XYZ file of C-alpha atoms in Angstrom:
734
model
C 41.872 16.246 10.780
C 44.566 14.073 12.329
C 44.843 10.347 11.770
C 42.755 8.803 14.536
C 43.141 5.178 13.324
C 39.438 4.619 12.859
C 37.883 1.147 12.896
C 34.298 2.083 12.010
C 32.376 5.101 10.797
C 29.557 4.484 13.291
C 30.261 6.813 16.230
C 33.683 7.329 14.599
C 34.971 4.406 16.637
C 38.743 3.966 16.691
C 40.614 0.668 16.460
C 41.522 1.052 20.127
C 37.905 1.638 21.155
C 36.645 -1.287 19.057
C 39.321 -3.568 20.545
C 38.302 -2.473 24.042
C 34.700 -3.404 23.166
C 35.919 -6.897 22.223
C 37.878 -7.204 25.450
C 34.751 -6.324 27.448
C 32.862 -9.072 25.607
C 35.838 -11.403 26.194
C 35.486 -10.813 29.948
C 31.731 -11.516 29.788
C 32.307 -14.786 27.934
C 35.008 -15.893 30.357
C 32.885 -15.061 33.397
C 29.862 -17.065 32.169
C 31.723 -20.024 30.616
C 35.172 -20.109 32.269
C 35.829 -23.770 31.433
C 35.380 -23.749 27.665
C 39.097 -22.901 27.217
C 42.280 -23.653 29.122
C 44.200 -20.714 30.565
C 46.668 -20.998 27.675
C 43.786 -20.876 25.186
C 42.183 -17.900 26.926
C 45.559 -16.183 26.566
C 45.734 -16.959 22.838
C 42.178 -15.698 22.307
C 43.018 -12.427 24.105
C 46.063 -11.915 21.903
C 43.960 -12.572 18.799
C 41.491 -9.913 19.978
C 44.288 -7.366 20.457
C 45.822 -7.918 17.027
C 42.754 -8.677 14.892
C 42.049 -5.163 13.564
C 45.453 -3.472 13.619
C 45.665 -3.847 9.844
C 42.954 -1.184 9.586
C 45.574 1.527 10.113
C 46.540 1.177 6.431
C 46.068 4.450 4.572
C 43.696 3.071 1.959
C 41.244 1.877 4.619
C 41.508 5.110 6.603
C 40.890 7.196 3.472
C 37.762 5.140 2.749
C 36.320 5.858 6.197
C 37.278 9.517 6.012
C 35.402 9.838 2.711
C 32.238 8.303 4.197
C 32.453 10.714 7.127
C 32.976 13.683 4.820
C 36.491 14.476 6.053
C 39.541 15.375 4.038
C 41.477 12.255 3.165
C 44.535 11.559 5.252
C 46.867 10.440 2.448
C 45.083 10.839 -0.920
C 47.961 9.409 -2.929
C 47.278 5.954 -1.506
C 43.903 5.840 -3.300
C 45.733 4.852 -6.463
C 46.643 1.493 -4.944
C 44.522 -1.622 -4.517
C 43.267 -2.044 -0.975
C 44.550 -5.044 0.964
C 41.797 -6.308 3.337
C 42.834 -5.497 6.889
C 42.668 -9.094 8.134
C 45.620 -9.944 5.860
C 47.636 -6.976 7.185
C 46.929 -7.448 10.907
C 49.319 -10.450 11.330
C 52.192 -8.152 10.272
C 52.139 -6.836 13.840
C 52.641 -10.260 15.443
C 56.229 -11.034 16.458
C 56.439 -14.665 15.352
C 59.851 -15.308 16.927
C 58.617 -14.084 20.286
C 55.449 -16.180 20.128
C 57.207 -19.316 18.904
C 59.512 -19.114 21.938
C 56.638 -18.392 24.321
C 53.850 -20.714 23.132
C 55.369 -22.891 20.384
C 55.069 -22.909 16.610
C 51.651 -24.622 16.444
C 50.039 -22.085 18.769
C 51.691 -19.256 16.831
C 50.201 -20.600 13.609
C 46.787 -20.837 15.283
C 47.050 -17.241 16.545
C 48.150 -15.788 13.214
C 45.683 -17.829 11.166
C 42.767 -16.880 13.435
C 43.530 -13.220 12.744
C 44.288 -13.767 9.050
C 41.008 -15.628 8.384
C 38.726 -13.682 10.721
C 37.011 -12.197 7.649
C 36.165 -14.068 4.484
C 37.848 -11.940 1.842
C 39.539 -12.655 -1.459
C 43.235 -13.114 -0.740
C 45.494 -10.319 -1.950
C 49.246 -10.415 -2.283
C 50.931 -8.030 0.153
C 53.510 -5.803 -1.549
C 56.516 -4.111 0.046
C 54.799 -0.728 -0.184
C 51.880 -2.113 1.874
C 54.329 -3.146 4.564
C 55.988 0.284 4.455
C 52.601 1.967 4.727
C 51.496 0.159 7.922
C 54.990 0.597 9.358
C 54.853 4.337 8.723
C 51.350 4.551 10.158
C 52.286 2.631 13.301
C 55.293 4.900 13.908
C 53.149 7.991 13.358
C 50.633 6.711 15.910
C 53.404 5.874 18.403
C 52.393 2.221 18.455
C 54.995 0.232 20.349
C 55.052 -2.639 17.838
C 57.305 -3.870 15.081
C 56.115 -4.846 11.623
C 56.964 -8.446 10.759
C 56.980 -9.035 6.967
C 57.444 -12.809 7.472
C 54.235 -13.554 9.411
C 52.492 -14.807 6.237
C 54.502 -18.037 6.248
C 52.786 -18.989 9.535
C 49.304 -18.848 7.973
C 47.709 -22.305 7.750
C 46.831 -23.587 4.275
C 44.184 -26.122 3.262
C 46.620 -27.489 0.664
C 48.986 -28.917 3.277
C 48.023 -32.076 5.212
C 49.729 -30.967 8.440
C 48.102 -27.553 8.219
C 44.694 -29.151 7.623
C 45.081 -31.077 10.891
C 45.601 -27.760 12.698
C 42.726 -26.075 10.823
C 40.459 -28.906 12.007
C 41.877 -29.008 15.530
C 39.707 -28.178 18.499
C 42.059 -25.393 19.576
C 42.030 -23.550 16.238
C 38.248 -23.864 15.862
C 37.709 -22.449 19.358
C 40.185 -19.555 19.055
C 39.117 -18.567 15.540
C 35.412 -19.148 16.211
C 35.296 -17.231 19.478
C 37.279 -14.351 17.949
C 34.594 -14.107 15.245
C 31.863 -14.306 17.881
C 33.410 -11.500 19.946
C 34.072 -9.356 16.880
C 30.559 -9.620 15.459
C 28.877 -8.876 18.785
C 31.148 -5.876 19.448
C 30.401 -4.614 15.936
C 26.627 -4.639 16.525
C 27.090 -1.927 19.155
C 23.578 -2.262 20.593
C 22.886 -1.981 24.297
C 21.831 -5.282 25.818
C 23.420 -7.494 23.146
C 26.320 -9.417 24.646
C 28.361 -12.398 23.526
C 26.582 -14.714 25.985
C 23.939 -14.504 28.703
C 23.463 -16.204 32.035
C 20.994 -19.090 31.763
C 18.791 -17.896 34.632
C 15.561 -15.992 34.014
C 14.494 -14.363 37.291
C 16.953 -16.684 39.065
C 15.419 -19.761 37.453
C 16.720 -22.013 34.678
C 14.336 -23.450 32.117
C 14.491 -26.776 34.004
C 13.472 -24.973 37.209
C 10.453 -23.549 35.387
C 9.412 -27.019 34.161
C 9.836 -28.460 37.660
C 7.617 -25.727 39.124
C 4.868 -26.463 36.605
C 5.142 -30.180 37.381
C 4.816 -29.470 41.095
C 1.791 -27.204 40.618
C -0.153 -29.153 37.972
C 0.951 -32.761 38.394
C 1.882 -32.979 42.093
C 5.528 -33.379 41.154
C 4.881 -36.586 39.214
C 7.193 -36.752 36.213
C 6.421 -38.942 33.266
C 8.778 -41.796 32.500
C 10.516 -40.055 29.609
C 10.980 -36.910 31.689
C 12.650 -38.786 34.550
C 14.890 -40.572 32.056
C 16.164 -37.415 30.371
C 16.504 -35.514 33.642
C 18.661 -38.317 35.076
C 20.870 -38.515 31.972
C 21.700 -34.862 31.431
C 25.401 -35.644 30.982
C 24.846 -38.036 28.046
C 24.014 -37.905 24.350
C 20.558 -39.447 24.045
C 18.248 -40.922 21.458
C 14.782 -40.829 22.990
C 11.864 -42.491 21.203
C 8.531 -41.741 22.791
C 4.943 -41.457 21.630
C 3.200 -38.229 20.635
C 1.937 -36.315 23.661
C 4.283 -38.058 26.121
C 5.887 -34.845 27.396
C 9.062 -35.055 25.281
C 9.424 -31.267 25.075
C 9.462 -30.867 28.847
C 11.787 -33.875 29.060
C 14.227 -32.152 26.682
C 14.136 -28.943 28.739
C 14.875 -30.929 31.912
C 17.842 -32.519 30.072
C 19.094 -29.061 29.041
C 19.048 -28.025 32.715
C 21.175 -24.870 33.194
C 23.233 -25.146 30.014
C 23.155 -23.279 26.720
C 21.023 -25.062 24.140
C 19.698 -25.102 20.599
C 16.269 -26.655 20.085
C 15.784 -27.579 16.422
C 12.603 -28.334 14.522
C 12.012 -28.878 10.787
C 9.357 -26.228 10.054
C 8.971 -22.538 10.884
C 5.383 -22.980 12.034
C 6.449 -25.600 14.588
C 9.429 -23.434 15.619
C 7.181 -20.428 16.247
C 4.772 -22.612 18.233
C 7.621 -24.140 20.261
C 9.113 -20.724 20.992
C 5.770 -19.486 22.323
C 5.332 -22.673 24.324
C 8.711 -22.250 26.054
C 8.554 -18.476 26.518
C 4.863 -18.143 27.399
C 3.445 -21.458 28.645
C 6.582 -22.489 30.511
C 7.528 -18.889 31.199
C 11.209 -18.984 30.235
C 11.499 -15.601 28.531
C 15.177 -15.801 27.680
C 14.387 -18.287 24.914
C 14.562 -16.831 21.394
C 13.780 -18.112 17.919
C 16.026 -18.023 14.870
C 15.046 -18.762 11.285
C 14.934 -16.940 7.955
C 11.873 -14.885 8.980
C 13.105 -14.058 12.486
C 13.711 -10.378 11.693
C 10.070 -9.939 10.722
C 8.887 -11.892 13.762
C 10.661 -9.608 16.220
C 9.841 -6.455 14.267
C 6.134 -7.226 14.015
C 5.376 -9.315 17.086
C 7.450 -7.576 19.726
C 9.100 -4.603 18.024
C 12.308 -5.578 19.798
C 15.178 -5.903 17.342
C 17.600 -6.409 20.215
C 16.071 -9.860 20.518
C 16.714 -10.440 16.819
C 20.390 -9.533 17.192
C 20.708 -11.665 20.333
C 19.277 -14.614 18.397
C 21.343 -13.916 15.282
C 24.559 -13.853 17.293
C 23.396 -16.932 19.263
C 23.889 -15.255 22.626
C 20.586 -16.329 24.206
C 20.691 -19.371 26.549
C 18.046 -21.229 24.493
C 17.528 -20.734 20.781
C 14.695 -22.474 18.945
C 15.805 -22.805 15.347
C 15.950 -24.665 12.048
C 18.729 -27.183 11.455
C 20.235 -25.171 8.598
C 21.203 -22.417 11.037
C 23.681 -24.691 12.806
C 24.281 -27.861 10.761
C 25.720 -25.942 7.822
C 28.986 -26.408 9.752
C 29.418 -29.690 7.850
C 30.635 -27.702 4.828
C 33.546 -26.203 6.818
C 33.165 -22.892 4.997
C 35.254 -19.937 6.147
C 33.472 -18.697 9.255
C 31.861 -21.994 10.332
C 34.109 -21.972 13.396
C 31.950 -19.369 15.162
C 28.949 -21.717 15.196
C 30.961 -24.836 16.041
C 32.831 -23.048 18.844
C 29.463 -22.020 20.324
C 28.203 -25.591 20.018
C 31.263 -26.824 21.934
C 29.653 -25.660 25.193
C 26.025 -26.211 24.160
C 23.394 -28.908 24.057
C 21.486 -29.568 20.833
C 17.975 -31.024 20.685
C 16.867 -32.593 17.395
C 13.075 -32.861 17.436
C 11.214 -34.854 14.747
C 14.334 -36.184 12.995
C 12.217 -38.412 10.749
C 10.943 -35.320 8.903
C 14.243 -34.753 7.111
C 15.263 -36.018 3.685
C 18.101 -38.584 3.424
C 20.532 -35.815 2.464
C 19.582 -33.642 5.421
C 19.865 -36.676 7.696
C 23.453 -37.113 6.472
C 24.190 -33.445 7.254
C 22.696 -33.801 10.730
C 24.608 -36.995 11.534
C 27.965 -35.609 10.418
C 27.164 -32.389 12.283
C 26.530 -34.386 15.465
C 29.924 -36.030 14.961
C 31.600 -32.595 14.777
C 29.647 -31.311 17.790
C 30.470 -34.268 20.040
C 34.120 -34.260 18.936
C 34.490 -30.666 20.125
C 32.638 -31.194 23.426
C 28.965 -30.446 22.778
C 26.072 -32.798 23.515
C 22.878 -33.767 21.723
C 19.504 -35.377 22.310
C 17.334 -36.720 19.512
C 13.707 -36.798 20.658
C 11.133 -38.295 18.342
C 8.064 -40.480 18.073
C 9.672 -42.409 15.215
C 13.379 -43.107 14.787
C 14.618 -45.097 11.770
C 16.899 -47.786 13.312
C 19.219 -47.668 10.295
C 20.467 -44.325 11.629
C 22.125 -46.228 14.492
C 24.282 -47.962 11.878
C 25.411 -44.666 10.389
C 26.087 -43.203 13.852
C 28.219 -46.214 14.712
C 30.105 -45.803 11.431
C 30.822 -42.164 12.330
C 31.733 -43.167 15.919
C 29.196 -40.786 17.436
C 28.801 -41.495 21.162
C 25.212 -41.963 22.317
C 23.128 -43.803 24.862
C 20.557 -46.097 23.314
C 17.225 -46.273 25.026
C 16.922 -49.664 26.722
C 13.149 -49.895 27.010
C 10.243 -48.349 25.182
C 8.312 -45.562 26.815
C 4.758 -46.790 26.432
C 1.736 -44.488 26.733
C -0.967 -44.666 29.336
C -3.356 -44.333 26.374
C -2.887 -47.576 24.461
C -5.494 -47.184 21.733
C -5.811 -43.945 19.787
C -6.226 -45.059 16.175
C -8.144 -47.506 14.050
C -7.126 -47.502 10.392
C -8.845 -48.229 7.108
C -6.900 -48.738 3.873
C -8.531 -47.386 0.707
C -7.254 -48.920 -2.539
C -7.922 -48.113 -6.198
C -10.423 -45.313 -5.548
C -10.520 -41.813 -4.110
C -11.706 -40.535 -0.736
C -15.444 -40.584 -0.205
C -16.031 -36.823 -0.253
C -19.752 -37.122 0.452
C -18.904 -39.050 3.592
C -16.358 -36.386 4.559
C -19.009 -33.659 4.191
C -21.380 -35.523 6.495
C -18.718 -36.265 9.107
C -17.579 -32.638 9.116
C -20.955 -31.491 10.426
C -20.036 -32.635 13.933
C -16.355 -33.636 13.709
C -13.012 -31.987 13.154
C -11.716 -33.465 9.893
C -8.084 -33.288 8.789
C -7.077 -34.219 5.238
C -3.340 -34.520 4.515
C -2.070 -35.196 1.001
C 1.377 -35.430 -0.559
C 1.324 -32.573 -3.078
C 0.044 -28.999 -3.205
C -1.809 -29.513 -6.473
C -3.717 -32.457 -4.994
C -4.571 -30.390 -1.898
C -5.974 -27.633 -4.105
C -8.059 -30.120 -6.099
C -9.632 -31.493 -2.919
C -10.230 -27.959 -1.657
C -12.178 -27.226 -4.868
C -14.423 -30.208 -4.114
C -15.039 -29.160 -0.501
C -14.726 -25.365 -0.599
C -18.429 -24.810 0.013
C -18.316 -27.041 3.107
C -16.465 -24.451 5.214
C -13.194 -26.155 4.351
C -9.843 -24.444 4.837
C -6.585 -25.067 2.977
C -2.969 -24.779 4.157
C 0.234 -25.475 2.233
C 3.610 -23.811 1.635
C 2.691 -21.722 -1.424
C 0.962 -18.758 0.150
C 2.594 -15.372 0.536
C 4.042 -15.124 3.989
C 1.518 -12.800 5.607
C -1.354 -15.051 4.463
C 0.391 -18.251 5.502
C 1.052 -16.820 8.970
C -2.691 -16.195 9.386
C -3.566 -19.700 8.193
C -1.092 -21.295 10.588
C -2.594 -19.329 13.470
C -6.066 -20.418 12.362
C -5.315 -24.157 12.214
C -3.652 -24.038 15.639
C -6.726 -22.316 17.060
C -9.118 -24.731 15.305
C -7.123 -27.765 16.448
C -7.128 -26.735 20.113
C -9.976 -28.873 21.457
C -9.904 -27.337 24.918
C -10.707 -23.865 23.606
C -12.456 -24.501 20.286
C -15.387 -26.865 19.690
C -15.910 -25.766 16.082
C -16.315 -28.543 13.508
C -15.215 -28.543 9.893
C -12.460 -29.498 7.470
C -8.788 -28.565 7.083
C -6.839 -29.750 4.038
C -3.050 -29.633 4.127
C 0.255 -31.117 3.055
C 3.059 -32.523 5.200
C 3.735 -29.094 6.746
C 1.327 -29.963 9.583
C 3.197 -33.133 10.532
C 5.849 -31.764 12.877
C 5.168 -30.824 16.483
C 1.911 -28.949 15.939
C -0.246 -29.303 19.028
C -3.528 -29.892 17.204
C -6.115 -32.565 17.913
C -8.594 -33.526 15.180
C -11.211 -36.278 15.272
C -10.710 -38.016 11.907
C -7.783 -38.154 9.488
C -7.968 -38.793 5.747
C -4.447 -39.157 4.391
C -2.669 -40.350 1.299
C -0.207 -43.172 1.827
C 3.322 -41.916 2.499
C 6.466 -43.171 4.255
C 5.797 -44.902 7.572
C 7.472 -42.231 9.711
C 5.468 -39.422 8.102
C 2.308 -41.498 8.413
C 2.743 -41.823 12.178
C 3.319 -38.071 12.443
C 0.113 -37.417 10.534
C -1.784 -39.778 12.784
C -0.347 -37.899 15.767
C -2.597 -34.948 14.838
C -5.712 -37.088 15.517
C -6.839 -38.305 18.938
C -3.620 -36.848 20.263
C -4.353 -37.394 23.945
C -7.617 -39.357 23.886
C -8.665 -43.010 23.889
C -10.505 -44.063 20.734
C -13.444 -46.336 21.568
C -15.575 -46.290 18.422
C -15.962 -49.198 15.984
C -15.534 -47.215 12.788
C -12.002 -46.134 11.796
C -10.710 -42.662 12.598
C -7.803 -42.876 10.122
C -8.410 -43.481 6.406
C -5.296 -44.157 4.290
C -5.528 -43.840 0.508
C -3.107 -45.872 -1.612
C -2.823 -43.801 -4.805
C 0.990 -43.372 -5.084
C 0.633 -39.594 -5.366
C 4.078 -37.976 -5.048
C 6.018 -41.194 -5.764
C 8.968 -41.132 -6.440
C 9.578 -37.356 -6.542
C 8.445 -36.576 -3.008
C 8.261 -40.041 -1.445
C 10.864 -42.769 -1.947
C 9.194 -45.568 -3.925
C 10.837 -48.410 -1.968
C 9.918 -46.926 1.413
C 6.364 -46.395 0.124
C 6.102 -50.059 -0.844
C 7.535 -51.275 2.467
C 5.022 -49.064 4.291
C 2.093 -50.303 2.247
C 2.963 -53.941 3.039
C 2.967 -53.163 6.769
C -0.251 -51.135 6.716
C -2.130 -53.950 4.978
C -1.581 -56.083 8.095
C -3.683 -53.645 10.131
C -6.459 -52.813 7.694
C -9.680 -52.164 9.629
C -7.897 -52.837 12.928
C -6.818 -50.869 15.942
C -3.140 -50.035 15.975
C -1.181 -49.429 19.180
C 1.953 -47.363 19.810
C 3.877 -50.638 20.203
C 2.609 -51.762 16.779
C 3.850 -48.514 15.279
C 7.320 -48.978 16.731
C 7.417 -52.553 15.436
C 6.519 -51.388 11.958
C 9.308 -48.806 12.012
C 11.702 -51.613 12.951
C 10.378 -53.862 10.175
C 10.972 -51.169 7.549
C 14.039 -49.223 8.701
C 16.130 -51.931 10.356
C 18.825 -53.584 8.235
C 18.545 -56.663 10.420
C 14.815 -57.083 9.761
C 14.789 -55.627 6.253
C 18.163 -56.362 4.525
C 16.840 -55.024 1.216
C 16.908 -51.540 2.742
C 20.624 -51.395 1.832
C 19.633 -51.351 -1.829
C 17.115 -48.545 -1.444
C 17.704 -45.006 -2.701
C 17.059 -43.806 0.871
C 20.005 -45.770 2.299
C 22.368 -45.037 -0.584
C 21.657 -41.299 -0.424
C 22.571 -41.095 3.259
C 25.714 -43.165 2.749
C 26.916 -41.294 -0.343
C 26.273 -37.870 1.198
C 28.183 -38.715 4.371
C 31.158 -39.915 2.337
C 31.070 -36.782 0.198
C 30.971 -34.485 3.235
C 33.802 -36.342 4.975
C 36.140 -35.411 2.094
C 35.489 -31.664 2.187
C 38.555 -29.693 3.279
C 38.278 -26.513 5.372
C 37.393 -23.449 3.271
C 36.816 -25.450 0.067
C 33.161 -24.399 -0.104
C 32.366 -20.732 -0.668
C 30.197 -19.098 2.011
C 27.538 -17.857 -0.387
C 26.935 -21.400 -1.670
C 26.477 -23.021 1.734
C 22.753 -22.448 2.258
C 21.833 -23.717 -1.195
C 24.129 -26.706 -0.795
C 22.755 -27.476 2.654
C 19.161 -27.464 1.511
C 20.155 -28.996 -1.822
C 17.325 -27.252 -3.592
C 17.031 -24.657 -6.303
C 14.542 -22.151 -4.960
C 13.229 -18.993 -6.490
C 10.997 -16.455 -4.814
C 7.921 -15.515 -6.798
C 5.569 -12.556 -6.587
C 2.325 -13.404 -8.416
C 1.459 -10.778 -11.003
C -1.828 -9.788 -9.363
C -0.022 -9.190 -6.049
C 2.739 -7.216 -7.796
C 0.208 -4.992 -9.532
C -1.531 -4.218 -6.231
C 1.805 -3.209 -4.706
C 2.722 -1.161 -7.758
C -0.636 0.661 -7.809
C -0.169 1.503 -4.158
C 3.220 3.092 -4.828
C 5.120 0.557 -2.720
C 7.290 -0.834 -5.544
C 8.719 2.623 -6.354
C 9.157 3.427 -2.663
C 11.064 0.188 -2.001
C 13.271 0.530 -5.081
C 14.194 4.082 -4.104
C 15.353 3.015 -0.638
C 17.201 -0.086 -1.864
C 19.083 1.753 -4.599
C 19.944 4.873 -2.612
C 23.522 5.229 -1.362
C 22.242 7.254 1.594
C 19.889 4.532 2.889
C 21.116 2.863 6.061
C 21.570 -0.885 6.454
C 18.635 -0.888 8.882
C 16.362 0.884 6.389
C 17.259 -1.606 3.654
C 16.692 -4.549 6.026
C 13.228 -3.243 6.860
C 12.348 -2.893 3.165
C 13.594 -6.414 2.397
C 11.485 -7.685 5.265
C 8.408 -5.923 3.878
C 9.057 -7.445 0.450
C 9.393 -10.918 1.993
C 5.753 -10.772 3.124
C 4.630 -10.952 -0.494
C 6.857 -13.687 -1.905
C 6.391 -17.425 -2.314
C 9.428 -19.707 -2.290
C 9.133 -22.403 -4.949
C 11.416 -25.196 -6.022
C 12.257 -25.228 -9.718
C 14.204 -27.778 -11.710
C 14.504 -25.825 -14.930
C 16.308 -22.675 -16.051
C 14.764 -19.245 -15.867
C 13.487 -17.628 -19.009
C 16.230 -15.591 -20.649
C 14.249 -12.382 -20.321
C 13.401 -12.920 -16.672
C 14.934 -10.233 -14.466
C 15.322 -10.231 -10.713
C 13.220 -7.699 -8.865
C 14.510 -5.023 -6.499
C 18.243 -5.837 -6.300
C 20.862 -8.169 -7.735
C 20.889 -11.511 -5.965
C 17.333 -11.137 -4.629
C 16.235 -14.282 -6.539
C 12.749 -12.695 -6.697
C 10.703 -12.812 -9.924
C 7.210 -11.999 -11.153
C 5.120 -14.960 -12.228
C 2.086 -15.407 -14.462
C 0.582 -17.949 -12.093
C -2.569 -16.677 -10.444
C -2.717 -16.166 -6.681
C -6.004 -16.790 -4.910
C -6.743 -15.681 -1.350
C -9.550 -13.830 0.408
C -7.973 -12.056 3.380
C -11.306 -11.379 5.076
C -12.442 -15.003 4.945
C -8.858 -16.339 5.231
C -9.597 -18.786 2.435
C -8.165 -19.461 -0.992
C -6.003 -21.809 -3.044
C -2.753 -19.845 -2.843
C -0.495 -20.007 -5.894
C -2.295 -21.889 -8.651
C 0.422 -23.357 -10.829
C -1.893 -24.596 -13.550
C -3.552 -21.226 -14.053
C -1.664 -18.430 -15.821
C -2.625 -14.816 -16.204
C -2.376 -13.108 -19.566
C 0.977 -11.494 -18.875
C 3.968 -12.264 -16.743
C 7.620 -13.045 -16.602
C 8.204 -16.444 -15.135
C 6.611 -19.816 -15.776
C 7.350 -23.397 -16.787
């Protein structure tokens, strides 16, 4: 077989054919978003596309592809040499003298470096024989190019201050990032997956859809917050408005006809928001993206094209978790693709108060990077810690501060009662649950399980994060159904942790909650009397001061500040204006100077300063997700679940597929997705046992555990992972 200069084994695609695929995607991108680059920059990006894979003509790479395809190797003698990754060889074909004369030295460095770094590979030193090889190959293929052995000196380094300025420049980030974006989409090779999509769904933007609903259901009368965001679509906004005020629709009106990312803190709220936008509002071009997205599309819609469109961020609206985009703050090799996409996008941060101080620092610095490169953001929340304004001013993030509060037409929704030095009155809860919807929210899983044991016989249900995924999905569906007052009049009890705080459209009658930070407390209260006036004399919110979860889950200083404020309203009605005042009293440096000394404040400050000093490509890609979340997680399969899978033959079946060299990437992805349905992600602060071995494949971070798992699938009830109860045998425990 002759040397065809292959780029990929799939469909035996040649370098020329793959490059043509990129150029088609280039044309699509330019037609949809013509103004994201100048004409000079569009020219540089096109040149980067043309040169990016030419290094694949090296004999070692070609032999590797030939072997996979079952063909006779082209030049077997080259197998004795170490392979040089093609991205390091591709710049050899760029005539640096020509480009320096035509576009200048800086642009030449940007072009060459974009090609050189377009894959994250361990750098290899190019030898003379490597240069001779690609030269010989190019002559054999009648390529009208010259090999330039001196192109390497134009590659930008993160050890040189002047080079770092170029690596962090808007132009380099856009050229390098968009090259990656084009390359990855062209490599998917699936019909219907393009680099970007037009924002119109049946000739209507998402804002058009919201406007139509407003016309039909509300006679075209927009709420105050909706008018505000619609009229300020060209600005970065911080919008503080009460629960149930129409903030979601307001955000979609602000997005208008532009590309957007809508972020939420929890997968359950992301899934609910995705369905709300795609089904209730009817904008079907919206997609969701989080760590379980593959399973969602495979199981819910059996449309993996949607998964790839979401993964490559080509959909006009993507509902996602913050880690999918704000990991850019680590400037790892490859972050440019996300940041380049954000340069022509709008980002919505919903429920910002749900994030830890560290994550808040990541988000704030990420917003700085996004606005610097041309993107826009809107923070929409019921509670916004005013101290974040100080950090945004320090980072010089442009934003418009809301001048007046958006006050609700429902002024009284909650009356609170503080419980001190004793537990909840469980007998009272049982009586109330006979004709009320009762929600109990506590700060730890163990405490939730203990309460569930007390109330299990009272038709109580439990929800927390330590269920296997398929069971947790069912529980989340159940609480959403139970909490929908318009369609479900059933009474009873749900016990949960903070996972129900964010953006879940549920409406219970009475809340029993442990004391927590003020922002979380308001979110919990937002799940009770969500859109109703409360007229009764007895309280509908009971707050227990027992310091559960302090200081490991809840900052002790913030807890104390919150407790002092809540005491002022014991056995009183509390308005939305009161809630905003209390946020100010706790989280404003002006009103609470001692906040500067709190761990909360110091953590945000220290993390921002640490992130500001990270140089491009200092952080390895594989470490980014762990660093972003700043947690040590392991995935556990309880022993009783593992034994059921093993008895059913699934463990052997999965291992066979995962370890087989003939299994396709798609087959392995499907198996990993099946496995993920049976794991529980748990945070651990200690080392694994020495004899603990990962299941299935190296790097899976999945282990068996002796902790018992309790769940009745028919009744959809159970405690989940019981971390105080071990089975007789197992492989992982404290």
